[in-house]
Short mmCIF file of C-alpha atoms in Angstrom, two decimals:
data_model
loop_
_atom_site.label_atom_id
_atom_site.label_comp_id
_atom_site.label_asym_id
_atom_site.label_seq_id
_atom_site.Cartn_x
_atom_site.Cartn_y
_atom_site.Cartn_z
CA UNK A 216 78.72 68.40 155.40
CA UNK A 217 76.38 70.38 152.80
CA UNK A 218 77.47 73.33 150.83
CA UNK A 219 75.55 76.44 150.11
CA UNK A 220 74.96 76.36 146.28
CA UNK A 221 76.66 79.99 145.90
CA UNK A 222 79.82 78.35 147.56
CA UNK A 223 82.46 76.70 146.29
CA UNK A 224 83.24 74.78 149.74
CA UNK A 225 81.53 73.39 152.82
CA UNK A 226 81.24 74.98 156.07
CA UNK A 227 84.05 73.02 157.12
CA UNK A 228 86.30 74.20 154.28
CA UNK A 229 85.51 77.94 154.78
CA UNK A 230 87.25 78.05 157.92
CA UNK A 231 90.62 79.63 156.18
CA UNK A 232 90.16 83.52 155.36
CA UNK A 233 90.82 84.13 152.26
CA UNK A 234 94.16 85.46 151.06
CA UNK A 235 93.30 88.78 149.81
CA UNK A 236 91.73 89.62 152.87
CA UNK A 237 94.04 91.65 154.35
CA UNK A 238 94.77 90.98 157.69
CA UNK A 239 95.03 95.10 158.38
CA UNK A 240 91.10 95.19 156.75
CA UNK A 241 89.04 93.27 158.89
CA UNK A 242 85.71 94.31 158.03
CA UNK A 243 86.66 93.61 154.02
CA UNK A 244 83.33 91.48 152.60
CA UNK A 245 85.47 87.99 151.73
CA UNK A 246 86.59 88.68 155.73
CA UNK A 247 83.45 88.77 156.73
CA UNK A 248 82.16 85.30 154.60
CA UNK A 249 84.84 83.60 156.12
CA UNK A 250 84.47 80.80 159.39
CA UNK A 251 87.25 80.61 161.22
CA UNK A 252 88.01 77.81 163.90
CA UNK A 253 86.16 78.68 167.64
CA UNK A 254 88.78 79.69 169.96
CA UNK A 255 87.19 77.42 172.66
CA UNK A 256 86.71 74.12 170.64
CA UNK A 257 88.87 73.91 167.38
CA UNK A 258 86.22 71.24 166.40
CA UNK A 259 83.51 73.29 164.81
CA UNK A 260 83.61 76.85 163.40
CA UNK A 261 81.91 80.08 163.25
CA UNK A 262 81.47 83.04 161.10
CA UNK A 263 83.99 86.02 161.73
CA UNK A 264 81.43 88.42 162.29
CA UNK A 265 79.70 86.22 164.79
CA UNK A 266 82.69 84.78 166.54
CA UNK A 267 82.73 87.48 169.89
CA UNK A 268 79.48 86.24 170.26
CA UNK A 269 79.55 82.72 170.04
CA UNK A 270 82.71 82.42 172.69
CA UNK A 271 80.11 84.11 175.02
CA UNK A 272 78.16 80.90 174.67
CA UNK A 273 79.88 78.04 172.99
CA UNK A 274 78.90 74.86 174.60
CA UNK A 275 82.23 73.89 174.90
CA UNK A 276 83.11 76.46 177.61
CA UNK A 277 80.63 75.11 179.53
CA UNK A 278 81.88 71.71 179.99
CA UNK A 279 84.31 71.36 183.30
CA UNK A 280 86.78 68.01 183.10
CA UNK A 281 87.87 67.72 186.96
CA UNK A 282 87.96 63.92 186.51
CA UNK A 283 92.14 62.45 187.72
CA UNK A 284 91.86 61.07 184.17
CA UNK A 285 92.56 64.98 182.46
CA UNK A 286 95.73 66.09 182.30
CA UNK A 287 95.89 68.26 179.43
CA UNK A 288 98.63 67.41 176.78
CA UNK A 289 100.14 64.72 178.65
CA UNK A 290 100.26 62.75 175.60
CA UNK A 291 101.84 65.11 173.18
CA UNK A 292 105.92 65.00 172.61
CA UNK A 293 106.98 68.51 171.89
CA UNK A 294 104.82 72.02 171.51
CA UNK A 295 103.35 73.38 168.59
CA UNK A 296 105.53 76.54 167.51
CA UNK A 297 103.38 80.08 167.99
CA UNK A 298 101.71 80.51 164.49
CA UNK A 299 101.89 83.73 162.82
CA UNK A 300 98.71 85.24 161.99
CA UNK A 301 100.37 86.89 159.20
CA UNK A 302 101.00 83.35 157.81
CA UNK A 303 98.31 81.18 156.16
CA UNK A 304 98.02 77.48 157.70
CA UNK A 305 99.07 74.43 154.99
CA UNK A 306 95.48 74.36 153.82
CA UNK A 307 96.45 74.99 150.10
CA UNK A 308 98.22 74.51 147.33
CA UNK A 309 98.88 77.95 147.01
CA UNK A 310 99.81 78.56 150.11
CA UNK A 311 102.89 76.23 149.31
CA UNK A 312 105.76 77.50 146.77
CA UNK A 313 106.90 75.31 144.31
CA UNK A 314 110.50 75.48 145.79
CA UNK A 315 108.92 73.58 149.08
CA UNK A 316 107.45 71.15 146.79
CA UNK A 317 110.91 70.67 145.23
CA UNK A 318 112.83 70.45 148.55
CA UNK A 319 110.77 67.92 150.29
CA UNK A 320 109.99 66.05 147.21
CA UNK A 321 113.85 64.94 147.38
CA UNK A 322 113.87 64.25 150.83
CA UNK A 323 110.54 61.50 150.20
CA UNK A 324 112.60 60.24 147.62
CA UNK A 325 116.03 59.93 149.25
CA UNK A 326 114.57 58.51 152.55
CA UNK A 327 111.69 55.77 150.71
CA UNK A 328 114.82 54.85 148.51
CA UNK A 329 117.31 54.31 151.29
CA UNK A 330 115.24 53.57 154.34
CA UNK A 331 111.82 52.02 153.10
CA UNK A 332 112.29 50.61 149.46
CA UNK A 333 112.19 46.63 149.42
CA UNK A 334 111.23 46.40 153.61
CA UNK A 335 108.20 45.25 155.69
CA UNK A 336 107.19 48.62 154.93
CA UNK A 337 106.64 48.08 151.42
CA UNK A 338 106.12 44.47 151.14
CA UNK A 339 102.81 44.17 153.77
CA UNK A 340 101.43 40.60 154.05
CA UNK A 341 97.63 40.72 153.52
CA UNK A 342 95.77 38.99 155.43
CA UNK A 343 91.60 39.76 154.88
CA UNK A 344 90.20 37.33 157.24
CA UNK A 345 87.08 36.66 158.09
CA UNK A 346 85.33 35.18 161.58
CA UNK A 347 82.68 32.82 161.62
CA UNK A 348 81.01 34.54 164.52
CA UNK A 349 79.92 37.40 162.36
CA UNK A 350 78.32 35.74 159.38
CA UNK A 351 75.17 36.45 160.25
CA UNK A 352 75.40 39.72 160.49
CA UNK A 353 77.82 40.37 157.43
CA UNK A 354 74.69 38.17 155.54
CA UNK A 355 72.55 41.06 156.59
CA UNK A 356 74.22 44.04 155.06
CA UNK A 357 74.04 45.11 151.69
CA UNK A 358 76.68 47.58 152.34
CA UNK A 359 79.48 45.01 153.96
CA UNK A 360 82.50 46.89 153.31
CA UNK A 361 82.78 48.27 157.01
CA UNK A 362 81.60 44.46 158.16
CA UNK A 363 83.97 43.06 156.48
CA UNK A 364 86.73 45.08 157.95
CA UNK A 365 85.53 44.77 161.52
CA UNK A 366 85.50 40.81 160.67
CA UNK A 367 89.18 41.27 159.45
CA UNK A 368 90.78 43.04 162.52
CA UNK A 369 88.74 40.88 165.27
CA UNK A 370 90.24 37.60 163.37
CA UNK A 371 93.32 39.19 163.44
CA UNK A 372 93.21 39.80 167.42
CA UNK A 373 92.15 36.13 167.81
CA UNK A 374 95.50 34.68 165.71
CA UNK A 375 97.74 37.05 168.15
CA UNK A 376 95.79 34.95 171.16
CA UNK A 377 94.33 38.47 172.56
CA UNK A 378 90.43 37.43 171.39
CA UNK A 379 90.31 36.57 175.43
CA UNK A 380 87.30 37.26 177.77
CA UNK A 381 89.66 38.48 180.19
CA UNK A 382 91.52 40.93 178.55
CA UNK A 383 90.23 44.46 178.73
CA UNK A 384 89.40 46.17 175.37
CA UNK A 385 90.16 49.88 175.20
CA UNK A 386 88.90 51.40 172.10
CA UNK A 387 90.23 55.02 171.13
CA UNK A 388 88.80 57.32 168.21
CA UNK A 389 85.86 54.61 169.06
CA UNK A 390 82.87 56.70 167.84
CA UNK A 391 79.71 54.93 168.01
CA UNK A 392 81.84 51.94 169.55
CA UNK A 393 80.79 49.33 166.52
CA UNK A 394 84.16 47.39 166.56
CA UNK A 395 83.84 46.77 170.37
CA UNK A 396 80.45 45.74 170.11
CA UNK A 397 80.91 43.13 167.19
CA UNK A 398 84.17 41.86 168.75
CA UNK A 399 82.14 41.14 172.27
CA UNK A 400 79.52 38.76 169.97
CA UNK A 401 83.00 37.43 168.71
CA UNK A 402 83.61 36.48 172.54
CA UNK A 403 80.40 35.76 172.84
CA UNK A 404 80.50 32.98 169.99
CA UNK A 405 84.22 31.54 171.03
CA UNK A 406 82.98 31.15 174.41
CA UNK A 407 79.52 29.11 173.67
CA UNK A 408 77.69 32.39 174.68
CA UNK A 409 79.19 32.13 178.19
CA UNK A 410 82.49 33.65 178.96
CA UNK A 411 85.42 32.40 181.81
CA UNK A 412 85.46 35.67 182.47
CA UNK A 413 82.98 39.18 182.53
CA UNK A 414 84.19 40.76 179.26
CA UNK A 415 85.62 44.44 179.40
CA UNK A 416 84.96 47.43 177.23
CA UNK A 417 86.50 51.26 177.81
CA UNK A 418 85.44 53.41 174.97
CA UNK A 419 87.43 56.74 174.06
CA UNK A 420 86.47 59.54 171.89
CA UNK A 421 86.24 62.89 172.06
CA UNK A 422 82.95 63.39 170.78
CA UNK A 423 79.44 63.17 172.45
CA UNK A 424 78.51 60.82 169.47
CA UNK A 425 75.01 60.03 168.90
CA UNK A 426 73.39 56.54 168.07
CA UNK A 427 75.60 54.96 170.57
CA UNK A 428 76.32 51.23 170.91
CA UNK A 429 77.47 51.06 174.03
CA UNK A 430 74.07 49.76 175.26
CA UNK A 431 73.54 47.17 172.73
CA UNK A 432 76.68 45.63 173.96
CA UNK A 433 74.77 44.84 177.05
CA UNK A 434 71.70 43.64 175.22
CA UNK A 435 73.61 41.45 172.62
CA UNK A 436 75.24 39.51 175.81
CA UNK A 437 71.60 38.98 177.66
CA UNK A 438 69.86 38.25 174.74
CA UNK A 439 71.84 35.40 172.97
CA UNK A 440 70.14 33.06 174.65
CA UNK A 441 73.19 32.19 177.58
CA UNK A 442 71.59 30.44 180.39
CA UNK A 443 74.18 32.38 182.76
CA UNK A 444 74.66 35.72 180.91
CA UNK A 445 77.71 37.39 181.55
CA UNK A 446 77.09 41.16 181.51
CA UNK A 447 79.68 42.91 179.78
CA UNK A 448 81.53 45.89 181.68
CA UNK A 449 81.18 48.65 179.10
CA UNK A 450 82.43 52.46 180.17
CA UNK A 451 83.01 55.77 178.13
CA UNK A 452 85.41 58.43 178.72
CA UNK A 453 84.87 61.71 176.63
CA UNK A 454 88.13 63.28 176.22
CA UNK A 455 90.59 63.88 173.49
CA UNK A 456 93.45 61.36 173.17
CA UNK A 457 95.86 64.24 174.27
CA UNK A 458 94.89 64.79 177.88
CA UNK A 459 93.94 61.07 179.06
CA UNK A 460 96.35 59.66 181.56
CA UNK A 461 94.98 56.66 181.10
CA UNK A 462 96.88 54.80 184.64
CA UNK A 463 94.07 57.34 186.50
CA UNK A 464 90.92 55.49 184.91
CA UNK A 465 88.82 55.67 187.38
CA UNK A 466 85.95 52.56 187.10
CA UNK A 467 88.64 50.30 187.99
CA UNK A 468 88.73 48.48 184.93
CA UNK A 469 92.29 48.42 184.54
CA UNK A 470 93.62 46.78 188.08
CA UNK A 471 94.71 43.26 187.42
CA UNK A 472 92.03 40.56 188.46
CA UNK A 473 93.10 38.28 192.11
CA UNK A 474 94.08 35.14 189.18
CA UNK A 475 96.38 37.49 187.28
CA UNK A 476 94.86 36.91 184.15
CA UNK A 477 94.20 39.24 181.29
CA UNK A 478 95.56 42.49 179.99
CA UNK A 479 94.59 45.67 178.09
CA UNK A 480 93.98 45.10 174.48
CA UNK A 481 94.08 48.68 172.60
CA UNK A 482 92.30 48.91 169.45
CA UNK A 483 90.97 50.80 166.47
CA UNK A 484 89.68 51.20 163.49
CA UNK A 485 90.68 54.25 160.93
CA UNK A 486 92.07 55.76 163.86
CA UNK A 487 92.64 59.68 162.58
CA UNK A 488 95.62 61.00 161.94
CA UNK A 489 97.55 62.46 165.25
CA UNK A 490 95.42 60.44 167.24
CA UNK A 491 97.27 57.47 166.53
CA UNK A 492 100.58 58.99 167.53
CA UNK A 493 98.50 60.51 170.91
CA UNK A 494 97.37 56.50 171.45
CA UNK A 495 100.95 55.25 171.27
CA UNK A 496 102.18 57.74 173.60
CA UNK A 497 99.32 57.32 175.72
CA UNK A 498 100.05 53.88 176.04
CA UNK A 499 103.79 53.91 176.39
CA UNK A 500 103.26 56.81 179.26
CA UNK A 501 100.92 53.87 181.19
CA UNK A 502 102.87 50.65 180.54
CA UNK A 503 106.01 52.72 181.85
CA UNK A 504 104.05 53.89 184.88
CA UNK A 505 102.57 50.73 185.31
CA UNK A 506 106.12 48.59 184.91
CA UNK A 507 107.81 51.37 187.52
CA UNK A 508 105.30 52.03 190.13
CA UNK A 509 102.41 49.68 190.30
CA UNK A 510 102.32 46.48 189.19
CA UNK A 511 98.45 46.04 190.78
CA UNK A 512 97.41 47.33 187.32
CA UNK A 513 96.98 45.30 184.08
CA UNK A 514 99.81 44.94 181.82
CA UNK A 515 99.82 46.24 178.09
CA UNK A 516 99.67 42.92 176.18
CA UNK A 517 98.45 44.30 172.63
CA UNK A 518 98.07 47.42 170.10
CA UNK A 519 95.64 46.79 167.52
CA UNK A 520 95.47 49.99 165.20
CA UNK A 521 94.13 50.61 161.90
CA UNK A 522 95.52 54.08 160.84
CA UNK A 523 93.81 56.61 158.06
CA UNK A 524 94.29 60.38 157.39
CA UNK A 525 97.94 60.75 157.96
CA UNK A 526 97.60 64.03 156.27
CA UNK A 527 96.16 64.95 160.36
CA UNK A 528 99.01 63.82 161.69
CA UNK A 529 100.47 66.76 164.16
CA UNK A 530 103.86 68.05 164.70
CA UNK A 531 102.98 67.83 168.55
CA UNK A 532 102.89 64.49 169.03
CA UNK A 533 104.66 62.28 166.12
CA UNK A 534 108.05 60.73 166.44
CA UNK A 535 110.12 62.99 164.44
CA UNK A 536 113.42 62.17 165.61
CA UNK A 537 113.27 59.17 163.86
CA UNK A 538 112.74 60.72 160.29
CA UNK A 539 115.41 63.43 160.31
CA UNK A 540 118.66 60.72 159.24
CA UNK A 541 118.52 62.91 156.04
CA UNK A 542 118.10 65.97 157.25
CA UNK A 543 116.16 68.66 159.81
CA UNK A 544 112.56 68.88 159.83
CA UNK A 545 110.81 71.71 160.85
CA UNK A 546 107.27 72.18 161.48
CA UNK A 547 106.76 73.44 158.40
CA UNK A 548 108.40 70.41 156.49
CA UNK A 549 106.40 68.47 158.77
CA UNK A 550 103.31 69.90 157.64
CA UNK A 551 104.34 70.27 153.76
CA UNK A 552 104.99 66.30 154.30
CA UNK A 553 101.51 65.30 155.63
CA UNK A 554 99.37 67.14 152.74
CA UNK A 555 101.44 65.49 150.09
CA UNK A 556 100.83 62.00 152.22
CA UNK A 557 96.91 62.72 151.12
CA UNK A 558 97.79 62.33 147.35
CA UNK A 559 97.67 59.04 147.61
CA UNK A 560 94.27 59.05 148.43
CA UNK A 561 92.27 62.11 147.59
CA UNK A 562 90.65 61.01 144.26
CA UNK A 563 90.20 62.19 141.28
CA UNK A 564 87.68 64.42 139.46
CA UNK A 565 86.55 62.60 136.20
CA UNK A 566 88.35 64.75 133.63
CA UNK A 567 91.67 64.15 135.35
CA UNK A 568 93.01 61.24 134.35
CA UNK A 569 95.90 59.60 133.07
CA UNK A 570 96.28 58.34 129.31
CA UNK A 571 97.01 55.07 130.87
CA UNK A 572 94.05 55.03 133.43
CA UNK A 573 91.25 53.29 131.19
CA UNK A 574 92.43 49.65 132.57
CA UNK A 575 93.85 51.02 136.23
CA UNK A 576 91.88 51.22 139.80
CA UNK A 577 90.66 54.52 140.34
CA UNK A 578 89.98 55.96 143.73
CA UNK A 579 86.52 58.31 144.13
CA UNK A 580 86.19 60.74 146.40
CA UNK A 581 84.93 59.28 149.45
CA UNK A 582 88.47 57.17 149.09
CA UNK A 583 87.19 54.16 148.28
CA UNK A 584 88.94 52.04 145.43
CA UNK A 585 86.62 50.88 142.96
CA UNK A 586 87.60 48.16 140.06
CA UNK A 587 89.45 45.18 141.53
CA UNK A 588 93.11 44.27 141.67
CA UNK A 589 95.62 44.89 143.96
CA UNK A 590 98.05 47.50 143.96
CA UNK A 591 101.63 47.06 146.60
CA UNK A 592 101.38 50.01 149.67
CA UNK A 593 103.61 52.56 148.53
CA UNK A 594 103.80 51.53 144.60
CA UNK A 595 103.47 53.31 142.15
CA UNK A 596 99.89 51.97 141.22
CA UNK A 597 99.40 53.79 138.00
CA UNK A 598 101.47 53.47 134.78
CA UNK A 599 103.01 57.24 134.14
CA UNK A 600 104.66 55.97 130.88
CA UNK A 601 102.05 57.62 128.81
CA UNK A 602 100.52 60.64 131.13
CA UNK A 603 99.20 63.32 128.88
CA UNK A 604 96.81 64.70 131.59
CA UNK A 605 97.26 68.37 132.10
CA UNK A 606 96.90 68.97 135.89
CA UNK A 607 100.89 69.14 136.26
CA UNK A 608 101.01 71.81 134.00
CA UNK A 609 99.02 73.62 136.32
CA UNK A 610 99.15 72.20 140.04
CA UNK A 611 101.60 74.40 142.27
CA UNK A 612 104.04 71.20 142.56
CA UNK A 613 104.26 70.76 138.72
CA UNK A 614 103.74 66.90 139.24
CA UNK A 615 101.13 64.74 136.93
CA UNK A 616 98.66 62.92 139.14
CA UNK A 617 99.82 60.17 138.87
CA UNK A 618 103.35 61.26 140.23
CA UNK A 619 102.01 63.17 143.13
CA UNK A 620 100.23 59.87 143.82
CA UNK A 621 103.32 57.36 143.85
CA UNK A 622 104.75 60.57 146.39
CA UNK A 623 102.10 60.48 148.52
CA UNK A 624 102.56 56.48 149.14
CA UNK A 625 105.82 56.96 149.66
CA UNK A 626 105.20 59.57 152.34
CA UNK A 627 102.50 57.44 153.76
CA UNK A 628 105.26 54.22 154.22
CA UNK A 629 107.62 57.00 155.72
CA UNK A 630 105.35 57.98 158.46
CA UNK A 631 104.22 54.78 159.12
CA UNK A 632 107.89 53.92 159.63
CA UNK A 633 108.49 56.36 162.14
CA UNK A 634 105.87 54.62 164.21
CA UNK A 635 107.01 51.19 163.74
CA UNK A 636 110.77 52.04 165.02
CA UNK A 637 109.25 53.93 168.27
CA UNK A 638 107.73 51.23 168.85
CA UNK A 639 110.45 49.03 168.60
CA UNK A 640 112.94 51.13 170.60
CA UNK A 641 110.09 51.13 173.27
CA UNK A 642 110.42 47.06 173.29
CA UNK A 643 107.32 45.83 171.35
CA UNK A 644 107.80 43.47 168.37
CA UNK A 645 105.58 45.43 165.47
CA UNK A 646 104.44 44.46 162.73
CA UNK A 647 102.23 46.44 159.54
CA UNK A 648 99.63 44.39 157.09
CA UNK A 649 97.28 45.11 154.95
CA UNK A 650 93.74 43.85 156.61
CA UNK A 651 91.65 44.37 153.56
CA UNK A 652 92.36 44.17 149.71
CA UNK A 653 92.38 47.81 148.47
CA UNK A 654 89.19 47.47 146.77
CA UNK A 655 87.78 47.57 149.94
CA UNK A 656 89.15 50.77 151.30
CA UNK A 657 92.48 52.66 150.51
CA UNK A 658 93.14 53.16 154.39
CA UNK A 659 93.73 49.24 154.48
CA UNK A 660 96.73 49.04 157.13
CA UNK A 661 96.93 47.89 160.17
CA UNK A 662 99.77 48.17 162.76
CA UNK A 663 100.12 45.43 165.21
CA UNK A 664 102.47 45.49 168.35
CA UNK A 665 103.01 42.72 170.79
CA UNK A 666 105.53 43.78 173.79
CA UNK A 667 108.66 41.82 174.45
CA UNK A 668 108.93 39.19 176.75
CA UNK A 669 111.94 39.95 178.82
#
C-alpha cells in the first residue's frame, strides 16, 4: 500500500491514533488524521471523522454467513481480554517500556537455552527439492523464487506418500489458490495426465481475492492433452479460519469414497501468523469429531504448513500452556513476545548496520535475504563482536541490531515449539525443516505432521 508524500506511513499504518491525542479531545487535528480499524471488518480502515458513516455502509455488514460451515470462533482456545481504550495496542516501540523489554528478554533467553538450544528446533534438516513436473513452468519465470518454493513443498508432500489423486487437498490462507493449482499439474504429471482417481481441491481464505486460479485448475486438467480428462473437484469457502467447522463442509468433499481410499491433505504456504494456530485447531476439532462420531468422513492423514509472520500470532488461539514452564504469560507478554519475534526479519535501513556486516547476508525490506550462504534457524547470523552501530543507543530495548535479531530467532524457535508439542500431545508425529535455503526467503520453515498409527 502507497503513502501520501506528506505522511510518514501508509494507510495501513495510520490506523493507531496518535499518542498525544488525548483520548478526552476527540476532535484534536492528529485525532482527526488518524484511521482507525472498521468496527465491522477489522480488515480495512477508515478515517475517524468518517467512521459513523462508513459503518452505515461498509460492505462487510452486508454480507450474511448462514452456511452449517460458520460457527463463529469455534477455532479459537481462550478469549481475548477487554482492551482498554485508555491503553495503546503493541504497535510501537514506544508503547513498550524498557523494563518489558528487560523482563521478557530473560524469559527468551532462559526458555531457548533450556528448552530449544541444540534440538530439532534449532538444528532443521533442509531439504529444497525440486519436482520434475514443474520444470516447465519454473523455465518460464524470471522471477522463480515463489516457483521454486511451490516446487519444494509439493516434492515434499510426494516423499510423505500424500502426492495421491485420492486424497483431498484443503488449502487455508490459500489466496489466489497457486499452490493447489501447481500441485494438481504435479498429479497430473505422476499420473500420465490421467488420474485413479478425480483429484480434490477445497480452497480457504477469507478474502474475495481477485485473479483467481481456481478455474485454471479445471483448464490445466482438460487441456494437457489426457484422452480421458479427469475434471478436478475444485470448491471455495470464504470465511476466516476462526469460524469454519470444517466436519459441516457442505459439497461433500470430505465423506470417505465406497473403496476407502484417500484422506484430507491440509496445506499452505506462508500461512499468516494466528492463522496457523486457527488451522491446527481447526483440524484437531474435525479429526476428533470425525474419530468420535462419524467415521463416514475422511480421515486427517497430513498437515503441510509453511508458517510466516509470527509477529500475527494471537493470544486467542495459540497454545500457551505449553510455553509458561518458566513462568506466567499474560496477554501482554504474549504480545511483547510476538513483535520482538519480527526482529528477525524486518530488515534493515541502509545506514544501520553492523561494523561486521560488509561480508554478512542482509535482509531488505520486503524480507527477502539477499547474498548467499546459509545461516542455522534461530542463530545468531551476524557477528556482534565488533557492533559499533548506534541504533541500541537509541531503540526503546537498548539492544544493537544485531542482538534484537539473534532474540527475535530465538522467539521465532519458541513459538514454533509450542506448536510442535500440541501437536504431539494430540498424537501426530511432527516434524520442522527448512524447505528453501534462506536466500530464497527468510520465512523458509515448514511444519510437517503425520498422525499416529494406533
Amino acid at each position: 500500500m502507497t503513502r501520501k508524500a506528506a505522511d510518514r506511513f501508509c494507510a495501513q499504518h495510520l490506523e493507531t491514533v496518535e499518542s498525544s491525542a488525548s483520548a478526552a479531545d476527540p476532535l484534536s487535528s492528529k485525532r482527526k488524521l488518524a484511521r482507525v480499524k472498521c468496527p465491522v471488518d477489522s480488515s480495512h480502515s477508515v478515517l475517524f471523522p468518517d467512521l459513523q458513516r462508513h459503518v452505515k455502509r461498509c460492505q462487510a455488514a452486508k454480507e450474511v454467513v448462514s452456511s452449517a460451515w460458520f460457527v463463529p470462533d469455534i477455532n479459537l482456545v481462550r478469549t481475548e481480554p477487554e482492551k482498554s481504550l485508555a491503553v495503546d495496542p503493541v504497535t510501537r516501540d514506544a508503547s513498550i517500556t524498557f523494563k518489558e523489554y528487560e523482563k521478557w528478554v530473560a524469559f527468551v533467553e532462559q526458555f531457548y537455552d533450556s528448552e530449544i538450544h541444540g534440538t530439532k528446533y534449532t538444528e532443521m534438516p533442509l531439504r529444497q527439492l525440486k519436482y520434475e513436473g514443474l520444470e516447465k513452468r519454473l523455465a518460464e519465470l524470471s522471477n522463480k523464487k515463489h516457483a521454486i518454493q511451490q516446487g519444494s513443498l509439493i516434492s515434499t508432500l510426494g516423499n510423505l506418500g500424500l502426492l495421491l489423486s485420492e486424497n483431498c487437498f484443503v488449502e487455508f490462507g490459500a489466496g489466489r489458490g497457486e499452490l493447489s493449482r501447481y500441485l494438481n499439474q504435479a498429479l497430473l504429471y505422476k499420473y500420465n495426465k490421467e488420474p485413479t482417481y478425480t483429484p480434490s481441491f477445497l480452497l480457504i481464505d477469507r478474502s474475495g481475492r481477485r485473479m483467481k486460479l481456481d478455474g485454471k485448475i479445471i483448464k490445466d486438467s482438460e487441456g494437457l492433452g489426457s484422452k480421458h480428462p479427469i475434471v478436478p473437484t475444485v470448491h471455495r469457502i470464504k470465511t476466516d479460519i476462526k469460524d469454519l467447522d470444517l466436519r459441516k463442509e457442505e459439497n461433500n468433499q470430505l465423506q470417505r469414497r465406497s473403496d476407502g481410499k484417500g484422506g484430507i491433505v491440509a496445506i499452505s504456504k506462508h500461512l499468516c501468523g494466528a492463522a496457523t494456530d486457527l488451522t491446527i485447531q481447526c483440524l484437531l476439532n474435525y479429526r476428533t469429531y470425525r474419530n468420535d462420531s462419524d467415521d463416514s468422513m475422511m480421515d486427517l492423514v497430513g498437515i503441510m504448513i509453511a508458517p510466516c509472520c509470527r509477529h500475527q500470532c494471537s493470544y486467542s488461539s495459540y497454545p500457551l500452556e505449553y510455553l509458561t514452564k518458566y513462568g506466567k504469560i499474560d496477554h501482554r507478554g504474549f504480545e511483547i513476545l510476538c513483535k520482538m519475534s519480527s526482529w528477525a526479519v524486518c530488515g534493515r535501513r541502509p545506514q544501520h548496520r553492523d561494523a561486521s556486516d560488509s561480508d554478512k547476508m542482509m535482509i531488505d525490506a520486503t524480507g527477502e535475504r539477499g547474498d548467499s550462504g546459509d545461516v542455522g534457524y534461530g542463530a545468531k547470523h551476524v557477528d556482534s563482536s565488533n557492533d559499533h552501530n548506534q541504533d541500541g543507543q537509541t531503540h526503546v530495548s537498548r539492544l544493537s541490531i544485531s542482538r534484537r535479531e539473534e532474540i527475535g530467532f530465538k522467539v521465532r524457535s519458541i513459538l514454533d515449539y509450542g506448536r510442535v508439542q500440541y501437536l504431539e500431545d494430540k498424537g501426530f508425529q511432527v516434524e520442522l525443516i527448512r524447505y528453501v535455503d534462506q536466500a530464497i526467503s527468510s520465512e523458509n520453515v515448514c511444519l510437517l505432521a503425520l498422525p499416529v498409527e494406533k
